[in-house]
Amino acid sequence: MKTIFITGASRGFGKLWVEALLQRGDNVAATSRTADSLKDLTDKYKNQFLAIELDITDRSAVIAAVNKAKNHFGSLDVVINNAGYGVFGAIEEVSEKDAKDVFEANVFGSLWVTQAALPILREQGSGHIVQLSSVLGVWTLPILGIYNATKFAMEGIMESLHAEVADLGIHVTLVEPNGYATDFGGSSAVQSDAIAAYDTVKAGLGQTEGLLPEDYGKPEATVAAILKLIDSKNPPLRLFLGKVGLKKTERIYAEKLQTWRAWDEVSVAAHG
């Protein structure tokens, strides 16, 4: 039996994973902006489940929530940073407020949870931080540049953290889902005000590899992978979810390496 703290648990991947963890007997502390959205789990699992109402952009509230979970269950084995949302719009279209807000949630919210958990995990000498990233933290798509940027930021933070805590008994994993049939592009997403110059790019986005109907995975199929990940004694730094991510990543990075090698003479000359 493990104790798991997970953010963004009211729907999507979060709700699926929480239900699976509870069903197998784990203790789960789960956060949502409204505790009422988790009432069904509270009623069903009672002592095994702790619902916490939380705005992850409030650092002091995050620290209190993580410590509440640890004090309630007595330990903390796994932290899953799942909360976040998408912003759709060309770089020129995204407003200042929308850009800042999504960084507050997707980057700083995860950072605050991680910073709150680390002293507990260090004292225990064990633990696993799981960061929900995206294939869009590894490569990009147009019209999702600001969202891409939040995931690229978490890739850098978590890869550095992995090296910092490797000798402290703490594991770090970035989970990289490709497209899934969730509400990512629906009610939870922010749509920027359109500029006509980008209409052609947007029209072609639906035909992009990785965004075709057959490329979208079934969210419930991720459950077994997440359970296997958090039960692993030697979890990977990165785990792709779905059939698209690794295949496209290999092709994109091969193209990047080819370009870098073509310019290597210029690069070396610039060394002095």
XYZ file of C-alpha atoms in Angstrom:
272
model
C 0.000 0.000 0.000
C 1.314 3.403 -1.009
C 0.328 6.953 -0.110
C -0.110 9.182 -3.143
C -0.619 12.946 -3.381
C -2.080 14.011 -6.729
C -3.226 17.357 -8.087
C -5.955 17.986 -10.651
C -7.963 14.927 -9.640
C -11.502 15.973 -10.527
C -11.474 14.740 -14.142
C -9.422 13.347 -16.994
C -6.272 11.393 -16.220
C -6.349 12.504 -12.593
C -9.778 11.070 -11.820
C -9.002 7.805 -13.618
C -5.708 7.316 -11.811
C -7.137 8.191 -8.401
C -9.965 5.676 -8.795
C -7.530 2.940 -9.841
C -5.221 3.652 -6.901
C -8.092 3.567 -4.434
C -9.519 0.392 -5.928
C -6.260 -1.458 -5.339
C -6.020 -0.229 -1.738
C -3.665 2.746 -1.804
C -4.168 5.873 0.306
C -4.772 8.932 -1.849
C -4.776 12.654 -1.078
C -6.232 14.404 -4.106
C -6.650 18.081 -4.851
C -9.173 20.006 -6.871
C -10.301 23.613 -7.000
C -13.596 22.457 -5.459
C -13.804 19.607 -2.947
C -17.378 18.901 -4.048
C -16.034 17.526 -7.341
C -14.429 14.695 -5.338
C -17.414 13.973 -3.055
C -18.210 10.657 -4.733
C -14.748 9.347 -3.861
C -14.925 10.729 -0.320
C -18.240 8.960 0.258
C -17.045 5.665 -1.201
C -13.519 5.388 0.184
C -13.766 7.390 3.431
C -10.573 6.775 5.510
C -8.581 5.764 2.449
C -9.174 9.072 0.647
C -8.482 12.694 1.538
C -9.988 15.421 -0.655
C -8.213 18.781 -0.493
C -9.566 21.969 -2.009
C -6.571 23.763 -3.483
C -5.499 26.501 -5.851
C -2.063 25.228 -6.883
C -0.880 28.747 -7.739
C -1.058 29.660 -4.017
C 2.347 28.529 -2.718
C 1.524 28.721 0.993
C -1.708 26.792 0.452
C 0.190 24.147 -1.518
C 2.717 23.676 1.291
C -0.129 23.327 3.792
C -1.936 20.807 1.571
C 1.108 18.570 1.085
C 1.844 18.589 4.812
C -1.810 17.887 5.586
C -1.660 14.791 3.390
C 1.534 13.572 5.044
C 0.202 14.164 8.548
C -3.133 12.523 7.728
C -1.660 9.287 6.364
C 1.702 9.317 8.151
C 3.891 9.151 5.060
C 4.128 10.248 1.444
C 5.360 7.814 -1.202
C 4.374 9.303 -4.558
C 3.610 12.863 -5.675
C 1.844 13.253 -9.029
C 1.798 16.744 -10.525
C -1.187 16.341 -12.825
C -2.983 19.706 -12.642
C -2.711 21.993 -15.638
C -4.493 23.116 -18.773
C -3.949 24.151 -22.376
C -3.878 27.523 -24.106
C -4.686 27.538 -27.819
C -3.489 30.443 -29.916
C -0.669 31.610 -32.118
C 2.175 33.307 -30.255
C 0.980 36.726 -31.424
C -2.579 35.992 -30.318
C -2.013 34.953 -26.696
C -2.812 37.709 -24.225
C -0.495 38.726 -21.393
C -2.973 37.455 -18.805
C -3.468 34.083 -20.488
C 0.282 33.565 -20.873
C 1.011 34.441 -17.235
C -1.920 32.424 -15.879
C -0.949 29.215 -17.654
C 2.646 29.522 -16.437
C 1.347 30.057 -12.899
C -0.631 26.819 -13.071
C 1.428 24.524 -15.289
C 4.906 25.563 -14.132
C 4.782 27.318 -10.793
C 1.953 25.170 -9.439
C 3.983 22.018 -10.098
C 7.103 23.688 -8.726
C 5.354 24.624 -5.462
C 4.045 21.067 -4.978
C 7.495 19.649 -5.667
C 9.213 22.051 -3.276
C 6.646 21.246 -0.583
C 7.138 17.491 -0.974
C 10.927 17.373 -1.140
C 11.672 17.958 2.580
C 9.290 15.107 3.451
C 10.790 12.740 0.884
C 14.351 13.673 1.895
C 13.598 12.928 5.550
C 12.095 9.571 4.588
C 14.976 8.802 2.239
C 12.500 7.633 -0.368
C 9.771 8.794 -2.715
C 8.794 9.327 -6.328
C 7.820 12.604 -8.012
C 5.803 12.077 -11.187
C 5.367 15.117 -13.429
C 2.692 15.052 -16.102
C 4.411 16.624 -19.084
C 3.500 15.941 -22.719
C 5.019 14.988 -26.036
C 4.666 18.762 -26.501
C 7.412 19.123 -23.928
C 9.695 17.228 -26.302
C 8.631 18.713 -29.654
C 6.233 21.460 -30.678
C 3.070 22.141 -32.611
C 1.924 25.530 -33.925
C -0.964 27.240 -32.115
C 0.153 25.589 -28.862
C 3.427 27.474 -28.400
C 2.690 28.888 -24.949
C 1.492 25.514 -23.695
C 4.609 23.979 -25.267
C 6.698 26.484 -23.333
C 5.184 25.444 -19.982
C 5.954 21.798 -20.682
C 9.473 22.556 -21.929
C 10.003 24.450 -18.658
C 8.942 21.448 -16.587
C 11.194 19.183 -18.633
C 14.165 21.317 -17.625
C 13.152 21.575 -13.989
C 12.492 17.874 -13.545
C 15.568 16.685 -15.436
C 17.716 18.863 -13.171
C 15.824 17.646 -10.100
C 16.442 14.048 -11.171
C 20.211 14.657 -10.941
C 19.915 16.593 -7.663
C 17.993 13.919 -5.725
C 19.320 10.698 -7.272
C 21.530 10.047 -4.240
C 18.746 10.878 -1.771
C 16.527 7.908 -2.565
C 14.067 10.009 -4.570
C 12.972 9.126 -8.098
C 11.689 11.600 -10.714
C 9.674 10.743 -13.822
C 8.285 12.918 -16.615
C 5.191 11.336 -18.165
C 4.844 12.224 -21.862
C 1.350 11.458 -23.214
C 0.518 11.943 -26.864
C -3.022 13.065 -27.686
C -5.794 11.402 -25.668
C -9.563 11.672 -25.790
C -9.793 13.907 -22.720
C -11.177 17.419 -22.202
C -7.766 18.995 -22.918
C -9.085 21.005 -25.877
C -12.556 21.489 -24.438
C -13.977 23.343 -21.440
C -10.677 23.298 -19.529
C -8.764 25.044 -22.335
C -8.282 28.751 -23.043
C -8.859 29.945 -26.611
C -7.077 33.152 -27.637
C -8.702 35.876 -29.750
C -8.067 35.035 -33.383
C -5.959 36.967 -35.885
C -6.947 36.124 -39.470
C -3.341 35.785 -40.631
C -3.097 32.460 -38.769
C -6.308 30.892 -40.124
C -4.428 28.746 -42.650
C -2.082 27.332 -39.998
C -5.048 26.504 -37.762
C -6.948 24.861 -40.612
C -4.011 22.565 -41.258
C -3.491 21.675 -37.611
C -6.195 19.018 -37.642
C -4.299 17.157 -40.366
C -1.021 17.199 -38.453
C 0.515 13.851 -37.571
C -0.267 13.201 -33.951
C -3.600 15.023 -34.110
C -5.483 12.741 -36.489
C -8.475 10.867 -34.977
C -6.634 7.543 -35.018
C -3.709 9.076 -33.115
C -5.727 9.804 -29.968
C -5.403 7.225 -27.215
C -8.012 5.964 -24.765
C -7.469 7.589 -21.343
C -8.434 4.454 -19.432
C -5.615 2.582 -21.173
C -3.063 4.690 -19.266
C -4.026 3.272 -15.869
C -1.922 0.107 -16.074
C 1.122 2.112 -17.193
C 0.850 4.551 -14.277
C 0.461 1.750 -11.744
C 3.475 -0.054 -13.174
C 5.480 3.186 -13.124
C 4.870 4.007 -9.469
C 5.474 0.390 -8.433
C 8.812 0.222 -10.250
C 11.958 0.086 -8.125
C 13.899 1.759 -10.926
C 11.475 4.063 -12.798
C 12.613 5.901 -15.937
C 13.209 9.637 -16.123
C 10.775 9.785 -19.053
C 7.832 7.576 -19.966
C 5.876 8.041 -23.185
C 2.171 7.184 -23.099
C 0.625 6.183 -26.399
C 1.891 4.933 -29.751
C 2.675 8.308 -31.364
C 5.176 9.955 -29.018
C 8.355 7.932 -29.354
C 7.916 7.324 -33.083
C 7.575 11.026 -33.857
C 10.289 12.000 -31.376
C 12.805 9.712 -33.074
C 12.079 11.278 -36.464
C 12.150 14.874 -35.230
C 15.415 14.442 -33.331
C 17.025 12.712 -36.308
C 16.130 15.779 -38.380
C 17.534 18.091 -35.708
C 20.799 16.162 -35.506
C 21.142 16.292 -39.270
C 20.785 20.088 -39.226
C 23.177 20.528 -36.313
C 25.791 18.375 -38.002
C 25.413 20.341 -41.246
C 26.256 23.509 -39.296
C 28.907 21.937 -37.084
C 31.810 23.585 -38.926
C 30.281 26.996 -38.164
C 29.682 25.949 -34.549
C 33.236 24.752 -33.990
C 34.695 27.861 -35.589
C 32.675 29.951 -33.177
C 34.483 28.315 -30.269
C 37.632 30.371 -30.929
